[in-house]
Short mmCIF file of C-alpha atoms in Angstrom, two decimals:
data_model
loop_
_atom_site.label_atom_id
_atom_site.label_comp_id
_atom_site.label_asym_id
_atom_site.label_seq_id
_atom_site.Cartn_x
_atom_site.Cartn_y
_atom_site.Cartn_z
CA MET A 1 0.00 0.00 0.00
CA LYS A 2 1.48 3.33 -1.02
CA LYS A 3 2.40 5.85 1.64
CA VAL A 4 -0.24 8.50 2.21
CA ILE A 5 -0.37 11.73 4.18
CA ARG A 6 -3.23 11.58 6.67
CA THR A 7 -5.12 14.79 7.34
CA PRO A 8 -8.54 15.54 8.89
CA ASP A 9 -9.94 15.31 5.36
CA PHE A 10 -8.63 11.78 4.73
CA PRO A 11 -9.94 9.54 3.25
CA ILE A 12 -12.21 11.24 0.73
CA VAL A 13 -13.41 9.75 -2.56
CA ARG A 14 -15.27 11.41 -5.41
CA THR A 15 -18.15 9.28 -6.72
CA LYS A 16 -20.33 10.17 -9.72
CA GLN A 17 -22.80 11.70 -7.32
CA GLY A 18 -20.40 13.57 -5.03
CA LYS A 19 -17.66 13.35 -2.42
CA LEU A 20 -17.68 10.94 0.54
CA HIS A 21 -15.62 11.08 3.72
CA GLY A 22 -14.91 7.67 5.27
CA TYR A 23 -12.34 6.50 7.80
CA GLN A 24 -9.36 4.16 7.95
CA GLU A 25 -8.85 1.25 10.34
CA ASP A 26 -5.49 -0.50 9.97
CA ASP A 27 -5.03 -0.93 6.20
CA VAL A 28 -8.75 -0.92 5.38
CA PHE A 29 -10.85 2.08 4.37
CA HIS A 30 -14.45 2.04 5.57
CA PHE A 31 -17.25 3.96 3.87
CA TYR A 32 -20.60 3.44 5.58
CA GLY A 33 -24.13 4.71 4.95
CA ILE A 34 -23.65 5.68 1.29
CA ARG A 35 -27.03 6.59 -0.12
CA TYR A 36 -27.34 4.97 -3.54
CA GLY A 37 -30.95 5.86 -4.33
CA ARG A 38 -34.39 7.01 -3.26
CA ALA A 39 -37.77 5.40 -3.83
CA GLU A 40 -41.41 6.32 -3.46
CA ARG A 41 -43.54 3.56 -1.93
CA PHE A 42 -44.20 0.70 -4.43
CA GLN A 43 -42.21 2.44 -7.20
CA LEU A 44 -38.91 1.67 -8.90
CA PRO A 45 -35.97 3.39 -7.21
CA GLU A 46 -34.19 6.39 -8.65
CA PRO A 47 -30.41 6.96 -8.39
CA GLU A 48 -29.28 9.32 -5.65
CA PRO A 49 -29.05 12.86 -7.10
CA LYS A 50 -25.71 14.61 -7.24
CA TRP A 51 -24.77 16.70 -4.23
CA ASP A 52 -22.38 19.53 -3.43
CA GLY A 53 -19.81 19.43 -0.66
CA ILE A 54 -18.68 16.36 1.25
CA ARG A 55 -21.01 13.80 2.81
CA ASP A 56 -20.01 11.91 5.93
CA ALA A 57 -19.71 8.14 5.36
CA LYS A 58 -18.69 6.85 8.77
CA SER A 59 -21.91 5.35 10.16
CA TYR A 60 -24.49 2.91 8.81
CA GLY A 61 -27.63 4.09 7.05
CA TYR A 62 -31.22 3.28 7.94
CA ILE A 63 -32.51 -0.27 7.46
CA CYS A 64 -35.87 -1.30 6.05
CA PRO A 65 -38.72 -1.54 8.57
CA LEU A 66 -39.18 -5.11 9.79
CA MET A 67 -42.37 -7.12 10.04
CA PRO A 68 -44.29 -6.94 13.34
CA GLU A 69 -42.42 -8.95 15.99
CA GLU A 70 -45.53 -10.78 17.13
CA GLU A 71 -45.64 -12.56 13.77
CA GLN A 72 -42.45 -14.47 14.66
CA PRO A 73 -42.78 -17.31 17.23
CA GLU A 74 -40.90 -16.48 20.43
CA ASP A 75 -38.64 -19.53 20.02
CA SER A 76 -37.90 -18.86 16.34
CA PRO A 77 -34.17 -18.60 15.50
CA MET A 78 -35.02 -15.43 13.58
CA SER A 79 -37.06 -13.75 16.32
CA ALA A 80 -35.90 -10.86 18.46
CA PRO A 81 -34.60 -11.65 20.95
CA GLY A 82 -35.62 -15.31 20.67
CA ASN A 83 -32.82 -17.82 20.39
CA SER A 84 -30.20 -15.49 18.95
CA PHE A 85 -26.96 -16.68 20.55
CA GLU A 86 -26.10 -19.07 17.71
CA MET A 87 -27.26 -16.51 15.13
CA GLN A 88 -26.56 -13.16 16.75
CA HIS A 89 -28.58 -10.23 15.50
CA VAL A 90 -28.04 -6.47 15.58
CA TYR A 91 -30.94 -4.05 15.15
CA TRP A 92 -30.71 -0.50 13.83
CA PRO A 93 -32.93 2.56 13.22
CA MET A 94 -35.52 1.90 10.50
CA LYS A 95 -37.02 4.07 7.75
CA GLU A 96 -38.78 3.38 4.49
CA GLN A 97 -36.08 5.42 2.75
CA CYS A 98 -33.45 2.76 3.38
CA LEU A 99 -31.35 2.59 0.20
CA TYR A 100 -27.86 2.68 1.71
CA LEU A 101 -24.71 0.67 1.09
CA ASN A 102 -21.31 0.15 2.75
CA VAL A 103 -17.84 -0.37 1.24
CA TRP A 104 -14.61 -1.88 2.59
CA THR A 105 -11.44 -1.50 0.53
CA LYS A 106 -7.65 -1.28 0.84
CA HIS A 107 -7.23 0.96 -2.20
CA LEU A 108 -8.47 4.35 -3.34
CA GLU A 109 -6.87 4.31 -6.79
CA LYS A 110 -8.71 3.46 -10.00
CA SER A 111 -5.73 1.46 -11.17
CA ALA A 112 -6.03 -1.12 -8.37
CA LYS A 113 -8.75 -3.18 -10.15
CA LYS A 114 -9.48 -5.51 -7.23
CA PRO A 115 -12.25 -8.15 -7.31
CA VAL A 116 -15.55 -6.98 -5.85
CA MET A 117 -18.09 -8.92 -3.80
CA VAL A 118 -21.59 -7.48 -3.40
CA TRP A 119 -23.10 -9.24 -0.38
CA LEU A 120 -26.88 -9.67 -0.05
CA HIS A 121 -28.15 -10.21 3.49
CA GLY A 122 -30.46 -13.01 4.61
CA GLY A 123 -33.89 -12.91 6.19
CA GLY A 124 -35.92 -14.20 3.27
CA PHE A 125 -37.51 -11.29 1.42
CA SER A 126 -39.13 -9.99 4.58
CA CYS A 127 -36.48 -9.08 7.15
CA GLY A 128 -32.76 -8.61 7.79
CA SER A 129 -30.27 -5.86 7.00
CA SER A 130 -26.69 -5.32 5.90
CA ILE A 131 -25.53 -5.21 9.53
CA GLU A 132 -28.00 -7.58 11.21
CA ILE A 133 -25.41 -10.32 11.68
CA PRO A 134 -22.11 -9.07 13.18
CA ALA A 135 -20.13 -11.39 10.89
CA TYR A 136 -21.32 -9.44 7.81
CA ASN A 137 -18.59 -6.91 8.62
CA GLY A 138 -16.28 -6.86 5.59
CA HIS A 139 -13.07 -5.58 7.24
CA ASN A 140 -11.26 -8.90 7.76
CA LEU A 141 -12.14 -10.47 4.41
CA CYS A 142 -11.16 -7.27 2.61
CA ASP A 143 -7.87 -7.06 4.50
CA TYR A 144 -6.92 -10.73 4.10
CA GLY A 145 -8.01 -11.22 0.49
CA ASP A 146 -7.28 -7.72 -0.84
CA VAL A 147 -10.79 -7.60 -2.27
CA VAL A 148 -13.49 -4.92 -2.20
CA ILE A 149 -16.62 -5.73 -0.18
CA VAL A 150 -19.97 -4.01 -0.67
CA ASN A 151 -23.19 -4.73 1.21
CA LEU A 152 -26.53 -2.97 1.17
CA ASN A 153 -29.97 -2.33 2.58
CA HIS A 154 -33.00 -2.50 0.32
CA ARG A 155 -36.78 -2.58 0.60
CA LEU A 156 -38.26 -5.76 2.07
CA ASN A 157 -41.61 -7.38 2.89
CA CYS A 158 -44.69 -5.39 1.81
CA LEU A 159 -42.54 -2.37 0.92
CA GLY A 160 -40.42 -4.32 -1.55
CA PHE A 161 -42.58 -7.25 -2.68
CA LEU A 162 -46.33 -6.60 -2.34
CA ASP A 163 -47.74 -7.03 -5.85
CA LEU A 164 -50.41 -4.39 -6.48
CA SER A 165 -50.11 -4.56 -10.27
CA SER A 166 -53.73 -5.65 -10.73
CA PHE A 167 -54.68 -2.12 -9.56
CA GLY A 168 -53.04 -0.43 -12.53
CA GLU A 169 -49.89 0.48 -14.41
CA ASN A 170 -48.65 2.72 -11.59
CA TYR A 171 -48.00 -0.42 -9.51
CA LYS A 172 -46.53 -2.56 -12.30
CA TYR A 173 -43.22 -3.14 -10.49
CA SER A 174 -44.43 -3.10 -6.87
CA GLY A 175 -43.98 -6.87 -6.53
CA CYS A 176 -40.26 -6.75 -7.32
CA ALA A 177 -39.31 -3.25 -6.13
CA GLY A 178 -36.89 -4.70 -3.54
CA MET A 179 -34.96 -6.53 -6.25
CA ALA A 180 -34.95 -3.32 -8.31
CA ASP A 181 -33.05 -1.76 -5.40
CA VAL A 182 -30.43 -4.52 -5.69
CA VAL A 183 -30.10 -3.84 -9.42
CA LEU A 184 -29.65 -0.13 -8.68
CA THR A 185 -26.86 -1.02 -6.26
CA LEU A 186 -25.12 -3.01 -8.99
CA GLN A 187 -25.48 -0.02 -11.32
CA TRP A 188 -23.91 2.15 -8.61
CA VAL A 189 -21.06 -0.35 -8.33
CA LYS A 190 -20.57 -0.29 -12.10
CA GLU A 191 -20.31 3.51 -12.05
CA ASN A 192 -18.36 4.08 -8.84
CA ILE A 193 -16.42 1.09 -7.60
CA GLU A 194 -13.23 2.06 -9.46
CA VAL A 195 -12.65 5.01 -7.11
CA PHE A 196 -12.66 2.46 -4.27
CA GLY A 197 -10.03 0.35 -6.06
CA GLY A 198 -12.55 -2.16 -7.39
CA ASP A 199 -12.89 -3.74 -10.82
CA PRO A 200 -16.39 -3.14 -12.27
CA ASP A 201 -15.76 -6.00 -14.68
CA ASN A 202 -15.13 -8.54 -11.91
CA VAL A 203 -18.15 -8.44 -9.60
CA THR A 204 -19.38 -11.43 -7.61
CA VAL A 205 -22.88 -11.30 -6.18
CA ALA A 206 -23.09 -13.44 -3.05
CA GLY A 207 -25.55 -14.00 -0.27
CA GLN A 208 -26.84 -16.42 2.33
CA SER A 209 -30.41 -17.69 2.85
CA GLY A 210 -32.69 -15.02 1.39
CA GLY A 211 -29.54 -13.29 0.13
CA GLY A 212 -28.54 -16.45 -1.72
CA GLY A 213 -32.00 -16.53 -3.26
CA LYS A 214 -31.67 -12.90 -4.32
CA ALA A 215 -28.29 -13.64 -5.91
CA ALA A 216 -29.87 -16.42 -7.99
CA ILE A 217 -32.93 -14.33 -8.85
CA LEU A 218 -30.70 -11.70 -10.47
CA MET A 219 -30.10 -14.26 -13.22
CA GLN A 220 -33.81 -13.91 -14.06
CA MET A 221 -33.60 -10.11 -14.31
CA PRO A 222 -32.62 -8.60 -17.70
CA PRO A 223 -31.83 -5.16 -16.15
CA ALA A 224 -29.05 -6.83 -14.14
CA ASP A 225 -27.31 -8.35 -17.17
CA GLY A 226 -23.68 -7.27 -17.43
CA LEU A 227 -23.59 -5.84 -13.91
CA TYR A 228 -22.21 -9.01 -12.23
CA HIS A 229 -20.01 -11.88 -13.35
CA LYS A 230 -20.29 -14.67 -10.75
CA VAL A 231 -22.89 -15.87 -8.24
CA ILE A 232 -22.56 -17.49 -4.80
CA SER A 233 -25.69 -18.82 -3.12
CA GLN A 234 -25.26 -20.05 0.47
CA SER A 235 -28.28 -21.98 1.78
CA GLY A 236 -30.36 -19.98 -0.66
CA ALA A 237 -31.75 -22.33 -3.32
CA LEU A 238 -35.29 -21.43 -4.31
CA ARG A 239 -38.23 -23.78 -4.61
CA ASP A 240 -38.76 -25.50 -7.96
CA ARG A 241 -41.80 -24.05 -9.69
CA SER A 242 -41.20 -25.62 -13.09
CA GLY A 243 -44.75 -27.01 -13.04
CA THR A 244 -46.21 -23.52 -12.60
CA SER A 245 -46.75 -21.05 -15.43
CA ILE A 246 -45.60 -17.45 -15.23
CA THR A 247 -49.25 -16.40 -15.33
CA GLU A 248 -50.07 -18.63 -12.35
CA GLU A 249 -47.06 -17.35 -10.43
CA LYS A 250 -48.08 -13.75 -11.14
CA ARG A 251 -51.68 -14.35 -10.04
CA HIS A 252 -50.43 -15.99 -6.84
CA TRP A 253 -48.64 -12.81 -5.77
CA GLN A 254 -51.34 -10.47 -7.08
CA SER A 255 -53.85 -12.26 -4.85
CA LEU A 256 -51.79 -11.28 -1.78
CA GLY A 257 -51.81 -7.63 -2.87
CA GLU A 258 -55.55 -7.71 -3.61
CA LYS A 259 -56.44 -9.28 -0.25
CA THR A 260 -54.19 -6.79 1.59
CA ALA A 261 -55.95 -3.88 -0.13
CA GLU A 262 -59.35 -5.41 0.68
CA ILE A 263 -58.45 -5.65 4.38
CA LEU A 264 -57.44 -1.99 4.29
CA GLY A 265 -60.78 -1.10 2.66
CA LEU A 266 -59.18 -0.07 -0.62
CA THR A 267 -60.41 -0.52 -4.20
CA LYS A 268 -59.19 0.52 -7.66
CA GLU A 269 -60.95 3.84 -7.13
CA ASN A 270 -58.97 4.79 -4.01
CA ILE A 271 -55.92 2.50 -4.15
CA GLU A 272 -53.55 5.48 -4.32
CA THR A 273 -54.26 6.16 -0.63
CA ILE A 274 -52.26 3.02 0.19
CA ASP A 275 -49.15 5.17 -0.24
CA ALA A 276 -50.05 7.00 2.97
CA VAL A 277 -51.10 4.01 5.09
CA PRO A 278 -48.79 3.81 8.15
CA TYR A 279 -46.24 1.04 7.70
CA GLU A 280 -47.33 -1.02 10.72
CA GLU A 281 -50.96 -0.99 9.56
CA LEU A 282 -49.89 -2.01 6.05
CA ALA A 283 -47.66 -4.81 7.33
CA LYS A 284 -50.35 -6.21 9.63
CA ALA A 285 -52.85 -6.22 6.78
CA ALA A 286 -50.40 -8.12 4.56
CA VAL A 287 -49.79 -10.70 7.30
CA GLN A 288 -53.54 -11.13 7.80
CA ALA A 289 -54.02 -11.50 4.04
CA GLY A 290 -51.35 -14.19 3.93
CA LYS A 291 -53.07 -16.15 6.69
CA ILE A 292 -56.44 -15.96 4.96
CA LEU A 293 -54.94 -17.15 1.66
CA GLY A 294 -52.89 -19.90 3.29
CA PHE A 295 -49.50 -18.40 2.41
CA PRO A 296 -46.41 -19.38 4.45
CA GLY A 297 -45.98 -17.10 7.43
CA GLY A 298 -43.14 -15.17 9.04
CA MET A 299 -40.19 -14.31 6.85
CA MET A 300 -41.43 -16.72 4.16
CA LEU A 301 -44.51 -14.64 3.31
CA PHE A 302 -42.96 -12.66 0.46
CA GLU A 303 -41.02 -13.36 -2.73
CA PRO A 304 -40.54 -11.24 -5.86
CA SER A 305 -43.40 -11.26 -8.36
CA PRO A 306 -42.81 -11.43 -12.14
CA ALA A 307 -42.94 -8.18 -14.11
CA GLU A 308 -42.64 -8.28 -17.88
CA GLY A 309 -39.24 -7.22 -19.14
CA PHE A 310 -37.93 -6.72 -15.62
CA TYR A 311 -38.15 -10.00 -13.71
CA GLU A 312 -39.01 -13.24 -15.45
CA GLY A 313 -40.17 -15.18 -12.40
CA LEU A 314 -39.34 -18.63 -11.05
CA ALA A 315 -41.71 -20.70 -13.16
CA SER A 316 -38.92 -21.48 -15.63
CA ILE A 317 -36.57 -22.21 -12.69
CA VAL A 318 -34.14 -19.54 -11.65
CA GLY A 319 -30.90 -19.11 -13.56
CA PHE A 320 -31.99 -20.44 -16.94
CA ARG A 321 -31.86 -17.47 -19.27
CA GLU A 322 -29.52 -17.66 -22.22
CA GLU A 323 -27.89 -14.41 -21.10
CA THR A 324 -26.64 -16.13 -17.92
CA LYS A 325 -24.90 -19.14 -19.49
CA HIS A 326 -21.47 -17.60 -18.92
CA ILE A 327 -22.00 -17.02 -15.17
CA PRO A 328 -20.11 -19.43 -12.85
CA VAL A 329 -22.19 -20.44 -9.84
CA MET A 330 -21.19 -21.76 -6.42
CA ALA A 331 -23.98 -23.07 -4.19
CA GLY A 332 -24.06 -25.07 -0.98
CA THR A 333 -25.57 -25.69 2.41
CA VAL A 334 -24.69 -26.60 5.99
CA LEU A 335 -25.56 -29.93 7.59
CA GLY A 336 -28.09 -28.70 10.16
CA GLU A 337 -29.67 -25.51 8.76
CA PHE A 338 -32.85 -25.00 10.88
CA ALA A 339 -32.81 -28.59 12.19
CA PHE A 340 -29.63 -28.17 14.24
CA MET A 341 -31.08 -27.49 17.68
CA HIS A 342 -30.87 -30.87 19.41
CA TYR A 343 -29.23 -30.11 22.73
CA LEU A 344 -28.15 -33.64 23.66
CA GLY A 345 -24.85 -32.69 25.29
CA ASP A 346 -21.95 -35.14 25.42
CA LYS A 347 -22.83 -37.91 22.95
CA THR A 348 -20.50 -40.40 24.65
CA ARG A 349 -22.83 -40.66 27.64
CA TYR A 350 -25.43 -42.50 25.55
CA THR A 351 -25.35 -46.24 24.81
CA GLU A 352 -26.13 -47.46 21.29
CA VAL A 353 -29.56 -48.51 22.58
CA ASP A 354 -30.12 -45.00 23.95
CA LYS A 355 -29.20 -43.48 20.59
CA TYR A 356 -31.51 -45.82 18.71
CA ASN A 357 -34.39 -44.97 21.02
CA ILE A 358 -33.82 -41.22 20.62
CA LEU A 359 -33.75 -41.56 16.84
CA GLU A 360 -36.79 -43.84 16.84
CA GLN A 361 -38.82 -41.19 18.66
CA ASN A 362 -38.28 -38.97 15.61
CA TYR A 363 -38.05 -41.42 12.73
CA GLY A 364 -40.19 -44.41 13.73
CA LYS A 365 -40.07 -47.50 11.52
CA ASN A 366 -37.42 -46.01 9.19
CA THR A 367 -34.88 -45.58 11.99
CA MET A 368 -32.60 -48.50 11.08
CA SER A 369 -32.58 -47.55 7.39
CA ILE A 370 -31.74 -43.95 8.30
CA ILE A 371 -28.91 -45.07 10.61
CA LYS A 372 -27.50 -47.29 7.85
CA GLN A 373 -27.61 -44.52 5.25
CA PHE A 374 -26.21 -41.95 7.67
CA ARG A 375 -23.25 -44.16 8.61
CA GLU A 376 -22.40 -44.71 4.95
CA LEU A 377 -22.43 -40.96 4.25
CA TYR A 378 -20.92 -39.74 7.54
CA PRO A 379 -18.77 -42.60 8.91
CA ARG A 380 -16.90 -40.37 11.40
CA MET A 381 -19.99 -38.69 12.81
CA ASP A 382 -22.08 -39.78 15.78
CA ILE A 383 -25.40 -41.21 14.56
CA LEU A 384 -27.33 -38.77 16.80
CA TYR A 385 -26.50 -36.08 14.25
CA ALA A 386 -28.95 -37.84 11.93
CA LEU A 387 -31.49 -35.76 13.86
CA SER A 388 -29.92 -32.63 12.36
CA VAL A 389 -29.80 -33.51 8.67
CA ASP A 390 -31.30 -30.67 6.63
CA THR A 391 -34.04 -31.81 4.26
CA LEU A 392 -35.07 -28.40 2.92
CA PHE A 393 -32.09 -26.49 1.52
CA ARG A 394 -29.96 -29.48 0.53
CA PRO A 395 -32.46 -31.10 -1.92
CA GLN A 396 -33.34 -27.72 -3.45
CA THR A 397 -29.65 -26.88 -3.92
CA THR A 398 -28.93 -30.25 -5.53
CA ALA A 399 -31.92 -29.93 -7.88
CA PHE A 400 -30.82 -26.43 -8.87
CA LEU A 401 -27.24 -27.52 -9.59
CA ASP A 402 -28.39 -30.60 -11.53
CA ARG A 403 -30.33 -28.42 -13.96
CA ARG A 404 -27.93 -25.50 -13.95
CA SER A 405 -24.89 -27.68 -14.75
CA GLU A 406 -26.70 -29.22 -17.74
CA PHE A 407 -27.78 -25.83 -19.02
CA THR A 408 -24.77 -23.58 -18.54
CA LYS A 409 -21.47 -23.21 -20.35
CA ALA A 410 -19.86 -22.03 -17.14
CA LYS A 411 -18.81 -24.22 -14.21
CA CYS A 412 -20.93 -25.00 -11.16
CA TYR A 413 -19.49 -25.78 -7.73
CA ASN A 414 -21.13 -27.35 -4.70
CA TYR A 415 -20.14 -27.46 -1.03
CA MET A 416 -21.46 -28.69 2.27
CA MET A 417 -20.32 -27.58 5.72
CA ASN A 418 -20.39 -30.66 7.98
CA VAL A 419 -18.10 -29.65 10.82
CA ILE A 420 -19.50 -30.35 14.27
CA ILE A 421 -19.24 -27.21 16.41
CA PRO A 422 -18.41 -28.16 20.02
CA TYR A 423 -20.85 -25.71 21.57
CA LEU A 424 -23.23 -27.37 24.09
CA GLY A 425 -21.69 -30.80 23.66
CA GLY A 426 -21.59 -30.57 19.88
CA LEU A 427 -24.08 -29.16 17.37
CA ALA A 428 -24.40 -29.61 13.63
CA PRO A 429 -23.67 -26.33 11.80
CA TRP A 430 -26.79 -24.21 11.71
CA HIS A 431 -28.34 -21.84 9.22
CA CYS A 432 -25.91 -18.87 8.99
CA ALA A 433 -23.05 -20.89 10.54
CA ASP A 434 -20.88 -20.58 7.42
CA ILE A 435 -21.02 -16.76 7.34
CA PRO A 436 -18.34 -16.09 10.01
CA TYR A 437 -15.92 -18.42 8.20
CA VAL A 438 -16.47 -16.72 4.83
CA PHE A 439 -15.88 -13.25 6.30
CA ARG A 440 -13.06 -14.36 8.62
CA ASN A 441 -15.08 -13.22 11.61
CA VAL A 442 -15.27 -16.41 13.67
CA GLU A 443 -14.00 -14.59 16.75
CA MET A 444 -17.12 -12.40 16.63
CA GLU A 445 -19.34 -15.43 17.20
CA PRO A 446 -18.78 -17.06 20.64
CA ALA A 447 -20.73 -20.20 19.77
CA HIS A 448 -18.19 -20.97 17.04
CA CYS A 449 -14.89 -20.17 18.67
CA THR A 450 -15.48 -21.42 22.23
CA GLY A 451 -13.44 -24.59 22.54
CA TYR A 452 -13.20 -25.13 18.79
CA GLN A 453 -9.54 -25.68 17.99
CA TYR A 454 -10.11 -26.06 14.23
CA ALA A 455 -11.98 -22.77 13.79
CA GLU A 456 -9.09 -20.70 12.45
CA LYS A 457 -7.92 -23.44 10.06
CA LEU A 458 -11.42 -23.92 8.69
CA GLN A 459 -11.84 -20.16 8.41
CA ASP A 460 -8.68 -20.02 6.29
CA GLN A 461 -9.87 -22.79 4.00
CA ILE A 462 -13.37 -21.43 3.47
CA SER A 463 -12.42 -17.76 3.05
CA LYS A 464 -9.59 -18.62 0.64
CA ALA A 465 -12.03 -20.60 -1.52
CA TRP A 466 -14.46 -17.65 -1.63
CA ILE A 467 -11.63 -15.25 -2.47
CA ALA A 468 -10.42 -17.55 -5.26
CA PHE A 469 -13.93 -17.72 -6.71
CA MET A 470 -14.19 -13.92 -6.59
CA LYS A 471 -10.92 -13.57 -8.43
CA LYS A 472 -11.26 -16.19 -11.16
CA GLY A 473 -14.61 -17.98 -10.93
CA ASN A 474 -12.99 -21.16 -9.59
CA PRO A 475 -12.82 -21.81 -5.82
CA SER A 476 -9.78 -24.09 -5.98
CA THR A 477 -6.85 -23.08 -3.78
CA ARG A 478 -3.37 -24.52 -3.21
CA SER A 479 -4.62 -26.68 -0.35
CA LEU A 480 -8.07 -27.58 -1.74
CA LYS A 481 -8.57 -28.61 -5.36
CA TRP A 482 -12.24 -28.19 -6.15
CA SER A 483 -13.76 -30.10 -9.08
CA PRO A 484 -16.94 -28.82 -10.77
CA TYR A 485 -20.37 -30.28 -10.06
CA THR A 486 -22.37 -32.11 -12.74
CA LYS A 487 -25.45 -34.29 -12.54
CA GLU A 488 -23.37 -37.31 -13.58
CA HIS A 489 -20.57 -36.49 -11.14
CA PRO A 490 -22.12 -34.62 -8.17
CA ASP A 491 -18.79 -33.65 -6.63
CA ARG A 492 -19.00 -31.47 -3.55
CA MET A 493 -16.46 -29.88 -1.28
CA ILE A 494 -16.85 -30.94 2.33
CA PHE A 495 -15.87 -28.34 4.92
CA ALA A 496 -15.15 -30.17 8.17
CA GLU A 497 -12.18 -30.85 10.44
CA GLU A 498 -10.68 -32.52 7.36
CA CYS A 499 -11.78 -30.81 4.13
CA GLY A 500 -11.90 -32.43 0.72
CA MET A 501 -13.97 -33.46 -2.29
CA GLU A 502 -16.46 -36.30 -2.26
CA GLU A 503 -19.03 -37.73 -4.64
CA ARG A 504 -21.91 -39.24 -2.73
CA ASP A 505 -25.61 -39.46 -3.44
CA ASP A 506 -27.50 -38.49 -0.29
CA SER A 507 -30.96 -38.40 -1.90
CA ARG A 508 -32.11 -41.67 -0.28
CA LEU A 509 -31.21 -40.45 3.22
CA LEU A 510 -32.95 -37.14 2.64
CA LYS A 511 -36.06 -38.89 1.32
CA LEU A 512 -36.19 -41.30 4.27
CA ILE A 513 -35.87 -38.47 6.80
CA SER A 514 -38.44 -36.31 5.00
CA GLU A 515 -40.94 -39.17 4.92
CA SER A 516 -40.34 -40.02 8.56
CA CYS A 517 -40.49 -36.52 10.01
CA LYS A 518 -42.75 -34.38 7.85
CA LYS A 519 -42.88 -31.47 10.31
CA LYS A 520 -39.13 -31.06 10.63
CA TYR A 521 -39.21 -27.35 9.67
#
């Protein structure tokens, strides 16, 4: 890094819109709370206008208002406070005008041309923010990998995804407004990231859970074409809707908007007054509408709705536009996801009979078959962890990669994080557990680093793979050679105490568990 003279005005960058004043910590420059756009309720966003003078960029911007807390069960891993130790959450001031982003970089010269990762937060399409999980902080990954990290806030829930298009042209894009915010961020990156040392022609879009879904959905959005070059989806595969037409998918989401308006007493004649309905009243009406229509609840209530020429929907299965054939994709899951919470303590205190009885309480007549399959797939793992095998994200991810690898000209890569984290006698990795390792922030998460002697080594291996993928679209490193995934050869990288490639078909185990425990999630 070249020598610089530090003054009270350092560091300052000049974006297309105006000057920003960030701060430096060690070798990393931080620019927080950069406003990238503005949006009227239910409308497409507009780029932030140019400004005079210098704007402060040292603290985070507003986040999108969250859904009413009472709609989340008290024991939900995503509730506040709920069970948040394993998945720590940070909350921040909320406003509907929430289009802000943050940047971490080691360079302020256009000539640096460093790889860029745009990170999309989780929380489905209903909740979350760019700072909700402490491990989202980009400082360590930026510093270690010499890459530029960008993350963002955008509109969520009814503000970003309530489809009111059946009420007229003015609401044509209301059902995918939140994804339009993500596209606007990518346009901002294209225009401005060079002044932060980034390469606008080497942008990876990555995210976990809902963020992983958003990353994949961008491949169904023509306005995003050319604004990103690689995709990483962590525990974010979307449901297969190949048997549903675009028209059916559109009507599905329009029905939620129509029922919400009905609850609010609105019709086509006075629908414009919905713009002034207080957010909490609007959100409660949308939740009530979802219940009446039988939609999934909580953070699963919303998804983007198709809009002609803007978002092509999921009916053709995400990621299957000709314009995306050149995009390398990495997708994976963790062993436990939302099924990890089986606090059984020290597994050595149970006899084999005890373990069988515990498993039988969950899996009934299929218990022996499940134990047999589990031992074949995970020979070093205690059979009690068969309780924690994810049957939601893993099958969806496999199905996505099977079709994507047959369709695309670019490579696909698959991973699974199987390491047992020694917290509370040993737990399977849970939903969000891979995030601290990607961002090199394991020390921020006590549940990961307490008593776990392999944490730093695993952090090195995972973060290096992500950095390699950002740089060249291939996650192979010196220590881990990563072969592509195909339907014929479903190779996956296993992240555990000993990492390496394996080719194993786990579909029978997943089917047995799903059939035996239908209410697992």
